[in-house]
Amino acid sequence: HVQLVESGGGSVQAGGSLKLSCVASRVMTFDTCTVTWYRQAPGKGREPVSTVAPDGTISYGESVKGRFTISRDNVKQIVYLEMSTLKVEDTAVYRCAACRNGVGGYQHWGQGTQVTVS
């Protein structure tokens, strides 16, 4: 079955950096899939952080523009999220989602990785 596995989270001081990875397994059409990183902080709703489309089009949430960079490697089926100048308010569980389902959501979700900024 299809799997998305995130890694790279951890605890870091404000101003620091982390690089998250979203590794896809058995996604036959990964290179045609849109992938989005989401995050959810305690007590808050899920927030889209960054999206990369199959054609390479990229978008960022306003709160992370200029600090986060998304990239993808279709051969390895990995999407990265490089986070720099981290702020306390970036603390959240980060999850990746891949392949739109045609009704506004995604077919595949990872379990998430915790990012804590202090």
N, CA, C and O atoms as a printed pandas DataFrame, in Angstrom:
     atom_number atom_name residue_name chain_id  residue_number  x_coord  y_coord  z_coord
0              1         N          HIS        A               1    0.834   -1.183    0.000
1              2        CA          HIS        A               1    0.000    0.000    0.000
2              3         C          HIS        A               1    0.874    1.240    0.000
3              4         O          HIS        A               1    2.058    1.186    0.335
4              5         N          VAL        A               2    0.275    2.351   -0.379
5              6        CA          VAL        A               2    1.005    3.600   -0.450
6              7         C          VAL        A               2    1.344    4.102    0.945
7              8         O          VAL        A               2    0.529    4.036    1.864
8              9         N          GLN        A               3    2.555    4.602    1.080
9             10        CA          GLN        A               3    2.985    5.195    2.345
10            11         C          GLN        A               3    3.656    6.530    2.110
11            12         O          GLN        A               3    4.384    6.714    1.135
12            13         N          LEU        A               4    3.403    7.454    3.012
13            14        CA          LEU        A               4    4.160    8.701    3.082
14            15         C          LEU        A               4    4.760    8.740    4.481
15            16         O          LEU        A               4    4.048    8.598    5.475
16            17         N          VAL        A               5    6.055    8.929    4.551
17            18        CA          VAL        A               5    6.732    8.959    5.842
18            19         C          VAL        A               5    7.541   10.243    5.951
19            20         O          VAL        A               5    8.419   10.520    5.134
20            21         N          GLU        A               6    7.221   11.015    6.979
21            22        CA          GLU        A               6    7.956   12.251    7.227
22            23         C          GLU        A               6    9.083   11.997    8.222
23            24         O          GLU        A               6    8.998   11.117    9.079
24            25         N          SER        A               7   10.128   12.784    8.083
25            26        CA          SER        A               7   11.235   12.733    9.032
26            27         C          SER        A               7   11.924   14.079    9.044
27            28         O          SER        A               7   11.665   14.942    8.206
28            29         N          GLY        A               8   12.807   14.240   10.013
29            30        CA          GLY        A               8   13.594   15.467   10.080
30            31         C          GLY        A               8   13.151   16.448   11.134
31            32         O          GLY        A               8   13.803   17.468   11.356
32            33         N          GLY        A               9   12.040   16.145   11.789
33            34        CA          GLY        A               9   11.590   17.041   12.843
34            35         C          GLY        A               9   12.493   16.959   14.060
35            36         O          GLY        A               9   13.397   16.126   14.129
36            37         N          GLY        A              10   12.234   17.830   15.009
37            38        CA          GLY        A              10   13.025   17.835   16.226
38            39         C          GLY        A              10   12.844   19.127   16.974
39            40         O          GLY        A              10   11.944   19.914   16.680
40            41         N          SER        A              11   13.710   19.340   17.948
41            42        CA          SER        A              11   13.676   20.554   18.756
42            43         C          SER        A              11   14.831   21.448   18.355
43            44         O          SER        A              11   15.959   20.986   18.179
44            45         N          VAL        A              12   14.546   22.714   18.214
45            46        CA          VAL        A              12   15.560   23.664   17.769
46            47         C          VAL        A              12   15.284   25.010   18.419
47            48         O          VAL        A              12   14.145   25.332   18.756
48            49         N          GLN        A              13   16.322   25.773   18.584
49            50        CA          GLN        A              13   16.138   27.113   19.128
50            51         C          GLN        A              13   15.648   28.066   18.051
51            52         O          GLN        A              13   15.891   27.862   16.861
52            53         N          ALA        A              14   14.962   29.100   18.483
53            54        CA          ALA        A              14   14.507   30.128   17.553
54            55         C          ALA        A              14   15.689   30.664   16.746
55            56         O          ALA        A              14   16.767   30.928   17.279
56            57         N          GLY        A              15   15.451   30.813   15.460
57            58        CA          GLY        A              15   16.504   31.254   14.561
58            59         C          GLY        A              15   17.217   30.111   13.870
59            60         O          GLY        A              15   17.976   30.319   12.924
60            61         N          GLY        A              16   16.967   28.897   14.350
61            62        CA          GLY        A              16   17.629   27.743   13.785
62            63         C          GLY        A              16   16.955   27.224   12.528
63            64         O          GLY        A              16   16.033   27.836   11.990
64            65         N          SER        A              17   17.446   26.068   12.073
65            66        CA          SER        A              17   16.960   25.485   10.825
66            67         C          SER        A              17   16.700   23.990   10.982
67            68         O          SER        A              17   17.305   23.317   11.816
68            69         N          LEU        A              18   15.801   23.502   10.173
69            70        CA          LEU        A              18   15.526   22.072   10.074
70            71         C          LEU        A              18   15.167   21.769    8.631
71            72         O          LEU        A              18   14.685   22.635    7.900
72            73         N          LYS        A              19   15.408   20.528    8.231
73            74        CA          LYS        A              19   15.009   20.089    6.896
74            75         C          LYS        A              19   14.147   18.846    7.046
75            76         O          LYS        A              19   14.611   17.814    7.531
76            77         N          LEU        A              20   12.912   18.948    6.636
77            78        CA          LEU        A              20   11.977   17.841    6.696
78            79         C          LEU        A              20   11.965   17.092    5.371
79            80         O          LEU        A              20   12.169   17.668    4.303
80            81         N          SER        A              21   11.721   15.795    5.476
81            82        CA          SER        A              21   11.605   14.966    4.282
82            83         C          SER        A              21   10.273   14.235    4.306
83            84         O          SER        A              21    9.803   13.809    5.361
84            85         N          CYS        A              22    9.683   14.097    3.152
85            86        CA          CYS        A              22    8.455   13.312    2.973
86            87         C          CYS        A              22    8.771   12.272    1.911
87            88         O          CYS        A              22    8.890   12.589    0.727
88            89         N          VAL        A              23    8.906   11.026    2.349
89            90        CA          VAL        A              23    9.275    9.953    1.430
90            91         C          VAL        A              23    8.042    9.154    1.058
91            92         O          VAL        A              23    7.315    8.673    1.927
92            93         N          ALA        A              24    7.815    9.018   -0.223
93            94        CA          ALA        A              24    6.659    8.265   -0.712
94            95         C          ALA        A              24    7.090    6.870   -1.150
95            96         O          ALA        A              24    8.140    6.681   -1.765
96            97         N          SER        A              25    6.253    5.914   -0.814
97            98        CA          SER        A              25    6.505    4.535   -1.231
98            99         C          SER        A              25    5.311    4.026   -2.008
99           100         O          SER        A              25    4.163    4.207   -1.603
100          101         N          ARG        A              26    5.595    3.395   -3.120
101          102        CA          ARG        A              26    4.563    2.734   -3.930
102          103         C          ARG        A              26    3.508    3.716   -4.446
103          104         O          ARG        A              26    2.340    3.359   -4.604
104          105         N          VAL        A              27    3.925    4.938   -4.702
105          106        CA          VAL        A              27    3.035    5.889   -5.365
106          107         C          VAL        A              27    3.423    5.875   -6.838
107          108         O          VAL        A              27    4.390    6.525   -7.236
108          109         N          MET        A              28    2.688    5.154   -7.626
109          110        CA          MET        A              28    3.072    4.919   -8.998
110          111         C          MET        A              28    3.109    6.185   -9.836
111          112         O          MET        A              28    3.860    6.278  -10.807
112          113         N          THR        A              29    2.287    7.163   -9.451
113          114        CA          THR        A              29    2.191    8.377  -10.254
114          115         C          THR        A              29    2.735    9.590   -9.503
115          116         O          THR        A              29    2.249   10.705   -9.691
116          117         N          PHE        A              30    3.721    9.383   -8.670
117          118        CA          PHE        A              30    4.227   10.456   -7.813
118          119         C          PHE        A              30    4.611   11.680   -8.606
119          120         O          PHE        A              30    4.368   12.802   -8.163
120          121         N          ASP        A              31    5.209   11.490   -9.781
121          122        CA          ASP        A              31    5.679   12.645  -10.544
122          123         C          ASP        A              31    4.522   13.467  -11.100
123          124         O          ASP        A              31    4.737   14.576  -11.589
124          125         N          THR        A              32    3.316   12.951  -11.035
125          126        CA          THR        A              32    2.145   13.708  -11.487
126          127         C          THR        A              32    1.320   14.233  -10.318
127          128         O          THR        A              32    0.236   14.786  -10.504
128          129         N          CYS        A              33    1.852   14.051   -9.111
129          130        CA          CYS        A              33    1.099   14.428   -7.915
130          131         C          CYS        A              33    1.520   15.782   -7.350
131          132         O          CYS        A              33    2.701   16.129   -7.317
132          133         N          THR        A              34    0.527   16.524   -6.913
133          134        CA          THR        A              34    0.770   17.711   -6.100
134          135         C          THR        A              34    1.045   17.254   -4.671
135          136         O          THR        A              34    0.378   16.357   -4.156
136          137         N          VAL        A              35    2.014   17.867   -4.050
137          138        CA          VAL        A              35    2.357   17.538   -2.673
138          139         C          VAL        A              35    2.315   18.814   -1.838
139          140         O          VAL        A              35    2.848   19.852   -2.230
140          141         N          THR        A              36    1.677   18.714   -0.693
141          142        CA          THR        A              36    1.569   19.853    0.223
142          143         C          THR        A              36    2.062   19.472    1.599
143          144         O          THR        A              36    1.751   18.395    2.108
144          145         N          TRP        A              37    2.820   20.348    2.187
145          146        CA          TRP        A              37    3.165   20.234    3.603
146          147         C          TRP        A              37    2.125   21.035    4.383
147          148         O          TRP        A              37    1.843   22.191    4.068
148          149         N          TYR        A              38    1.563   20.396    5.403
149          150        CA          TYR        A              38    0.655   21.053    6.326
150          151         C          TYR        A              38    1.296   21.062    7.710
151          152         O          TYR        A              38    2.248   20.328    7.977
152          153         N          ARG        A              39    0.766   21.890    8.563
153          154        CA          ARG        A              39    1.166   21.839    9.960
154          155         C          ARG        A              39   -0.046   22.110   10.847
155          156         O          ARG        A              39   -1.008   22.768   10.450
156          157         N          GLN        A              40    0.039   21.587   12.038
157          158        CA          GLN        A              40   -1.022   21.825   13.014
158          159         C          GLN        A              40   -0.401   22.002   14.381
159          160         O          GLN        A              40    0.251   21.104   14.914
160          161         N          ALA        A              41   -0.617   23.175   14.932
161          162        CA          ALA        A              41   -0.129   23.485   16.270
162          163         C          ALA        A              41   -1.198   23.102   17.285
163          164         O          ALA        A              41   -2.377   23.023   16.939
164          165         N          PRO        A              42   -0.805   22.866   18.522
165          166        CA          PRO        A              42   -1.774   22.502   19.557
166          167         C          PRO        A              42   -2.897   23.533   19.652
167          168         O          PRO        A              42   -2.648   24.734   19.755
168          169         N          GLY        A              43   -4.120   23.049   19.617
169          170        CA          GLY        A              43   -5.268   23.932   19.757
170          171         C          GLY        A              43   -5.618   24.735   18.530
171          172         O          GLY        A              43   -6.510   25.582   18.571
172          173         N          LYS        A              44   -4.920   24.477   17.428
173          174        CA          LYS        A              44   -5.179   25.242   16.205
174          175         C          LYS        A              44   -5.555   24.308   15.063
175          176         O          LYS        A              44   -5.332   23.100   15.139
176          177         N          GLY        A              45   -6.115   24.864   14.026
177          178        CA          GLY        A              45   -6.494   24.087   12.863
178          179         C          GLY        A              45   -5.306   23.771   11.972
179          180         O          GLY        A              45   -4.218   24.321   12.142
180          181         N          ARG        A              46   -5.526   22.894   11.037
181          182        CA          ARG        A              46   -4.473   22.524   10.097
182          183         C          ARG        A              46   -4.230   23.666    9.123
183          184         O          ARG        A              46   -5.169   24.269    8.603
184          185         N          GLU        A              47   -2.975   23.948    8.888
185          186        CA          GLU        A              47   -2.587   25.082    8.046
186          187         C          GLU        A              47   -1.694   24.602    6.903
187          188         O          GLU        A              47   -0.703   23.917    7.156
188          189         N          PRO        A              48   -2.014   24.940    5.666
189          190        CA          PRO        A              48   -1.100   24.594    4.571
190          191         C          PRO        A              48    0.151   25.452    4.653
191          192         O          PRO        A              48    0.070   26.670    4.809
192          193         N          VAL        A              49    1.289   24.818    4.548
193          194        CA          VAL        A              49    2.561   25.510    4.664
194          195         C          VAL        A              49    3.149   25.809    3.291
195          196         O          VAL        A              49    3.541   26.936    2.988
196          197         N          SER        A              50    3.198   24.760    2.470
197          198        CA          SER        A              50    3.791   24.932    1.136
198          199         C          SER        A              50    3.336   23.809    0.229
199          200         O          SER        A              50    3.106   22.685    0.675
200          201         N          THR        A              51    3.208   24.127   -1.050
201          202        CA          THR        A              51    2.748   23.174   -2.047
202          203         C          THR        A              51    3.682   23.186   -3.243
203          204         O          THR        A              51    4.146   24.241   -3.675
204          205         N          VAL        A              52    3.951   22.005   -3.770
205          206        CA          VAL        A              52    4.696   21.916   -5.029
206          207         C          VAL        A              52    3.880   21.072   -6.000
207          208         O          VAL        A              52    3.500   19.942   -5.694
208          209         N          ALA        A              53    3.623   21.626   -7.147
209          210        CA          ALA        A              53    2.823   20.950   -8.163
210          211         C          ALA        A              53    3.731   20.105   -9.065
211          212         O          ALA        A              53    4.952   20.259   -9.034
212          213         N          PRO        A              54    3.143   19.223   -9.858
213          214        CA          PRO        A              54    3.959   18.395  -10.758
214          215         C          PRO        A              54    4.813   19.206  -11.718
215          216         O          PRO        A              54    5.907   18.780  -12.087
216          217         N          ASP        A              55    4.326   20.366  -12.124
217          218        CA          ASP        A              55    5.095   21.175  -13.073
218          219         C          ASP        A              55    6.123   22.060  -12.383
219          220         O          ASP        A              55    6.799   22.864  -13.025
220          221         N          GLY        A              56    6.231   21.902  -11.054
221          222        CA          GLY        A              56    7.220   22.675  -10.307
222          223         C          GLY        A              56    6.697   23.971   -9.725
223          224         O          GLY        A              56    7.423   24.675   -9.023
224          225         N          THR        A              57    5.442   24.294  -10.007
225          226        CA          THR        A              57    4.860   25.499   -9.423
226          227         C          THR        A              57    4.822   25.359   -7.900
227          228         O          THR        A              57    4.431   24.322   -7.363
228          229         N          ILE        A              58    5.232   26.414   -7.233
229          230        CA          ILE        A              58    5.369   26.378   -5.780
230          231         C          ILE        A              58    4.584   27.516   -5.149
231          232         O          ILE        A              58    4.520   28.620   -5.690
232          233         N          SER        A              59    4.001   27.237   -4.024
233          234        CA          SER        A              59    3.339   28.282   -3.247
234          235         C          SER        A              59    3.681   28.102   -1.780
235          236         O          SER        A              59    3.987   26.999   -1.326
236          237         N          TYR        A              60    3.623   29.208   -1.044
237          238        CA          TYR        A              60    3.926   29.209    0.384
238          239         C          TYR        A              60    2.847   29.961    1.139
239          240         O          TYR        A              60    2.237   30.899    0.627
240          241         N          GLY        A              61    2.628   29.519    2.377
241          242        CA          GLY        A              61    1.781   30.295    3.244
242          243         C          GLY        A              61    2.472   31.601    3.596
243          244         O          GLY        A              61    3.700   31.684    3.614
244          245         N          GLU        A              62    1.677   32.611    3.874
245          246        CA          GLU        A              62    2.245   33.929    4.145
246          247         C          GLU        A              62    3.213   33.919    5.316
247          248         O          GLU        A              62    4.211   34.640    5.312
248          249         N          SER        A              63    2.922   33.112    6.302
249          250        CA          SER        A              63    3.737   33.121    7.517
250          251         C          SER        A              63    5.117   32.496    7.325
251          252         O          SER        A              63    5.992   32.667    8.174
252          253         N          VAL        A              64    5.325   31.778    6.228
253          254        CA          VAL        A              64    6.616   31.112    6.037
254          255         C          VAL        A              64    7.373   31.613    4.811
255          256         O          VAL        A              64    8.499   31.185    4.558
256          257         N          LYS        A              65    6.770   32.503    4.062
257          258        CA          LYS        A              65    7.428   33.023    2.860
258          259         C          LYS        A              65    8.772   33.642    3.209
259          260         O          LYS        A              65    8.898   34.399    4.171
260          261         N          GLY        A              66    9.766   33.304    2.409
261          262        CA          GLY        A              66   11.098   33.834    2.628
262          263         C          GLY        A              66   11.914   33.064    3.645
263          264         O          GLY        A              66   13.111   33.310    3.793
264          265         N          ARG        A              67   11.282   32.135    4.349
265          266        CA          ARG        A              67   11.999   31.359    5.368
266          267         C          ARG        A              67   12.028   29.869    5.039
267          268         O          ARG        A              67   12.987   29.180    5.386
268          269         N          PHE        A              68   10.998   29.371    4.379
269          270        CA          PHE        A              68   10.891   27.952    4.055
270          271         C          PHE        A              68   11.069   27.760    2.552
271          272         O          PHE        A              68   10.714   28.625    1.750
272          273         N          THR        A              69   11.630   26.600    2.188
273          274        CA          THR        A              69   11.807   26.254    0.782
274          275         C          THR        A              69   11.378   24.816    0.563
275          276         O          THR        A              69   11.848   23.904    1.244
276          277         N          ILE        A              70   10.483   24.621   -0.393
277          278        CA          ILE        A              70   10.030   23.277   -0.730
278          279         C          ILE        A              70   10.713   22.831   -2.010
279          280         O          ILE        A              70   10.964   23.640   -2.903
280          281         N          SER        A              71   11.010   21.549   -2.094
281          282        CA          SER        A              71   11.594   20.999   -3.315
282          283         C          SER        A              71   11.192   19.540   -3.421
283          284         O          SER        A              71   10.769   18.925   -2.442
284          285         N          ARG        A              72   11.328   18.996   -4.617
285          286        CA          ARG        A              72   10.941   17.596   -4.801
286          287         C          ARG        A              72   11.964   16.874   -5.669
287          288         O          ARG        A              72   12.592   17.460   -6.550
288          289         N          ASP        A              73   12.106   15.601   -5.393
289          290        CA          ASP        A              73   12.941   14.713   -6.193
290          291         C          ASP        A              73   12.044   13.580   -6.641
291          292         O          ASP        A              73   11.775   12.656   -5.873
292          293         N          ASN        A              74   11.579   13.642   -7.879
293          294        CA          ASN        A              74   10.620   12.650   -8.353
294          295         C          ASN        A              74   11.235   11.264   -8.513
295          296         O          ASN        A              74   10.534   10.257   -8.409
296          297         N          VAL        A              75   12.510   11.210   -8.760
297          298        CA          VAL        A              75   13.169    9.901   -8.906
298          299         C          VAL        A              75   13.166    9.175   -7.567
299          300         O          VAL        A              75   12.839    7.991   -7.489
300          301         N          LYS        A              76   13.533    9.898   -6.522
301          302        CA          LYS        A              76   13.566    9.298   -5.184
302          303         C          LYS        A              76   12.197    9.334   -4.512
303          304         O          LYS        A              76   12.006    8.723   -3.460
304          305         N          GLN        A              77   11.244   10.046   -5.114
305          306        CA          GLN        A              77    9.908   10.206   -4.535
306          307         C          GLN        A              77    9.994   10.829   -3.140
307          308         O          GLN        A              77    9.445   10.310   -2.168
308          309         N          ILE        A              78   10.692   11.945   -3.079
309          310        CA          ILE        A              78   10.848   12.671   -1.825
310          311         C          ILE        A              78   10.511   14.143   -2.060
311          312         O          ILE        A              78   10.870   14.731   -3.080
312          313         N          VAL        A              79    9.821   14.707   -1.095
313          314        CA          VAL        A              79    9.595   16.157   -1.076
314          315         C          VAL        A              79   10.222   16.690    0.196
315          316         O          VAL        A              79    9.992   16.163    1.285
316          317         N          TYR        A              80   11.010   17.733    0.051
317          318        CA          TYR        A              80   11.715   18.323    1.183
318          319         C          TYR        A              80   11.078   19.655    1.580
319          320         O          TYR        A              80   10.485   20.354    0.758
320          321         N          LEU        A              81   11.216   19.973    2.834
321          322        CA          LEU        A              81   10.833   21.297    3.310
322          323         C          LEU        A              81   11.988   21.805    4.160
323          324         O          LEU        A              81   12.202   21.352    5.284
324          325         N          GLU        A              82   12.719   22.745    3.604
325          326        CA          GLU        A              82   13.817   23.354    4.330
326          327         C          GLU        A              82   13.288   24.572    5.080
327          328         O          GLU        A              82   12.718   25.488    4.487
328          329         N          MET        A              83   13.486   24.561    6.372
329          330        CA          MET        A              83   12.953   25.615    7.228
330          331         C          MET        A              83   14.105   26.353    7.888
331          332         O          MET        A              83   14.961   25.742    8.527
332          333         N          SER        A              84   14.119   27.637    7.735
333          334        CA          SER        A              84   15.172   28.430    8.353
334          335         C          SER        A              84   14.552   29.595    9.111
335          336         O          SER        A              84   13.361   29.883    8.989
336          337         N          THR        A              85   15.391   30.251    9.892
337          338        CA          THR        A              85   14.921   31.357   10.736
338          339         C          THR        A              85   13.640   30.959   11.468
339          340         O          THR        A              85   12.648   31.689   11.469
340          341         N          LEU        A              86   13.691   29.807   12.075
341          342        CA          LEU        A              86   12.501   29.270   12.727
342          343         C          LEU        A              86   12.080   30.142   13.904
343          344         O          LEU        A              86   12.903   30.725   14.609
344          345         N          LYS        A              87   10.767   30.205   14.085
345          346        CA          LYS        A              87   10.169   30.992   15.151
346          347         C          LYS        A              87    9.399   30.065   16.086
347          348         O          LYS        A              87    9.040   28.948   15.714
348          349         N          VAL        A              88    9.154   30.534   17.281
349          350        CA          VAL        A              88    8.396   29.737   18.243
350          351         C          VAL        A              88    7.041   29.345   17.654
351          352         O          VAL        A              88    6.554   28.238   17.885
352          353         N          GLU        A              89    6.449   30.243   16.907
353          354        CA          GLU        A              89    5.133   29.977   16.328
354          355         C          GLU        A              89    5.164   28.967   15.178
355          356         O          GLU        A              89    4.110   28.614   14.649
356          357         N          ASP        A              90    6.332   28.504   14.790
357          358        CA          ASP        A              90    6.427   27.422   13.812
358          359         C          ASP        A              90    6.267   26.058   14.471
359          360         O          ASP        A              90    6.189   25.043   13.780
360          361         N          THR        A              91    6.220   26.025   15.776
361          362        CA          THR        A              91    6.036   24.772   16.504
362          363         C          THR        A              91    4.730   24.119   16.107
363          364         O          THR        A              91    3.665   24.726   16.217
364          365         N          ALA        A              92    4.812   22.882   15.645
365          366        CA          ALA        A              92    3.622   22.173   15.172
366          367         C          ALA        A              92    4.019   20.766   14.753
367          368         O          ALA        A              92    5.200   20.428   14.678
368          369         N          VAL        A              93    3.008   19.959   14.485
369          370        CA          VAL        A              93    3.216   18.691   13.796
370          371         C          VAL        A              93    3.089   18.968   12.307
371          372         O          VAL        A              93    2.086   19.512   11.845
372          373         N          TYR        A              94    4.119   18.588   11.568
373          374        CA          TYR        A              94    4.151   18.799   10.125
374          375         C          TYR        A              94    3.845   17.482    9.408
375          376         O          TYR        A              94    4.458   16.447    9.675
376          377         N          ARG        A              95    2.891   17.555    8.503
377          378        CA          ARG        A              95    2.484   16.375    7.745
378          379         C          ARG        A              95    2.530   16.685    6.255
379          380         O          ARG        A              95    2.291   17.819    5.839
380          381         N          CYS        A              96    2.837   15.678    5.462
381          382        CA          CYS        A              96    2.779   15.879    4.021
382          383         C          CYS        A              96    1.568   15.123    3.467
383          384         O          CYS        A              96    1.131   14.110    4.012
384          385         N          ALA        A              97    1.058   15.649    2.383
385          386        CA          ALA        A              97   -0.080   15.055    1.701
386          387         C          ALA        A              97    0.231   15.039    0.210
387          388         O          ALA        A              97    0.801   15.989   -0.328
388          389         N          ALA        A              98   -0.148   13.953   -0.448
389          390        CA          ALA        A              98    0.207   13.819   -1.863
390          391         C          ALA        A              98   -0.969   13.345   -2.694
391          392         O          ALA        A              98   -1.814   12.573   -2.240
392          393         N          CYS        A              99   -0.998   13.828   -3.916
393          394        CA          CYS        A              99   -1.955   13.397   -4.936
394          395         C          CYS        A              99   -3.381   13.841   -4.625
395          396         O          CYS        A              99   -4.078   13.223   -3.819
396          397         N          ARG        A             100   -3.792   14.898   -5.263
397          398        CA          ARG        A             100   -5.141   15.409   -5.054
398          399         C          ARG        A             100   -6.159   14.343   -5.432
399          400         O          ARG        A             100   -5.944   13.533   -6.334
400          401         N          ASN        A             101   -7.279   14.374   -4.707
401          402        CA          ASN        A             101   -8.301   13.347   -4.925
402          403         C          ASN        A             101   -9.465   13.857   -5.771
403          404         O          ASN        A             101  -10.452   13.147   -5.964
404          405         N          GLY        A             102   -9.355   15.042   -6.259
405          406        CA          GLY        A             102  -10.378   15.576   -7.145
406          407         C          GLY        A             102  -11.545   16.243   -6.440
407          408         O          GLY        A             102  -12.386   16.867   -7.087
408          409         N          VAL        A             103  -11.604   16.121   -5.135
409          410        CA          VAL        A             103  -12.695   16.741   -4.370
410          411         C          VAL        A             103  -12.147   17.637   -3.265
411          412         O          VAL        A             103  -12.753   17.792   -2.205
412          413         N          GLY        A             104  -10.983   18.221   -3.545
413          414        CA          GLY        A             104  -10.432   19.205   -2.621
414          415         C          GLY        A             104   -9.487   18.667   -1.582
415          416         O          GLY        A             104   -8.968   19.427   -0.764
416          417         N          GLY        A             105   -9.254   17.386   -1.594
417          418        CA          GLY        A             105   -8.359   16.804   -0.600
418          419         C          GLY        A             105   -7.231   16.033   -1.260
419          420         O          GLY        A             105   -6.962   16.192   -2.451
420          421         N          TYR        A             106   -6.582   15.205   -0.475
421          422        CA          TYR        A             106   -5.458   14.414   -0.951
422          423         C          TYR        A             106   -5.705   12.940   -0.683
423          424         O          TYR        A             106   -6.388   12.555    0.266
424          425         N          GLN        A             107   -5.120   12.132   -1.559
425          426        CA          GLN        A             107   -5.296   10.682   -1.422
426          427         C          GLN        A             107   -4.443   10.107   -0.306
427          428         O          GLN        A             107   -4.858    9.184    0.394
428          429         N          HIS        A             108   -3.245   10.661   -0.144
429          430        CA          HIS        A             108   -2.280   10.033    0.757
430          431         C          HIS        A             108   -1.766   11.037    1.775
431          432         O          HIS        A             108   -1.478   12.188    1.447
432          433         N          TRP        A             109   -1.658   10.583    3.014
433          434        CA          TRP        A             109   -1.180   11.416    4.110
434          435         C          TRP        A             109   -0.131   10.677    4.915
435          436         O          TRP        A             109   -0.201    9.462    5.103
436          437         N          GLY        A             110    0.838   11.437    5.384
437          438        CA          GLY        A             110    1.795   10.875    6.313
438          439         C          GLY        A             110    1.311   11.037    7.740
439          440         O          GLY        A             110    0.283   11.665    7.992
440          441         N          GLN        A             111    2.059   10.467    8.669
441          442        CA          GLN        A             111    1.691   10.518   10.085
442          443         C          GLN        A             111    2.152   11.809   10.753
443          444         O          GLN        A             111    1.596   12.217   11.772
444          445         N          GLY        A             112    3.148   12.438   10.188
445          446        CA          GLY        A             112    3.605   13.704   10.732
446          447         C          GLY        A             112    4.912   13.605   11.492
447          448         O          GLY        A             112    5.309   12.533   11.948
448          449         N          THR        A             113    5.562   14.731   11.615
449          450        CA          THR        A             113    6.791   14.841   12.395
450          451         C          THR        A             113    6.717   16.118   13.216
451          452         O          THR        A             113    6.302   17.168   12.725
452          453         N          GLN        A             114    7.129   16.009   14.479
453          454        CA          GLN        A             114    7.008   17.141   15.394
454          455         C          GLN        A             114    8.173   18.106   15.218
455          456         O          GLN        A             114    9.335   17.702   15.166
456          457         N          VAL        A             115    7.844   19.367   15.129
457          458        CA          VAL        A             115    8.847   20.432   15.127
458          459         C          VAL        A             115    8.565   21.323   16.325
459          460         O          VAL        A             115    7.466   21.858   16.474
460          461         N          THR        A             116    9.567   21.475   17.172
461          462        CA          THR        A             116    9.421   22.308   18.365
462          463         C          THR        A             116   10.501   23.379   18.354
463          464         O          THR        A             116   11.694   23.076   18.306
464          465         N          VAL        A             117   10.075   24.613   18.398
465          466        CA          VAL        A             117   11.001   25.741   18.393
466          467         C          VAL        A             117   10.858   26.482   19.720
467          468         O          VAL        A             117    9.761   26.876   20.113
468          469         N          SER        A             118   11.972   26.659   20.389
469          470        CA          SER        A             118   11.911   27.320   21.703
470          471         C          SER        A             118   12.861   28.496   21.794
471          472         O          SER        A             118   12.930   29.155   22.831
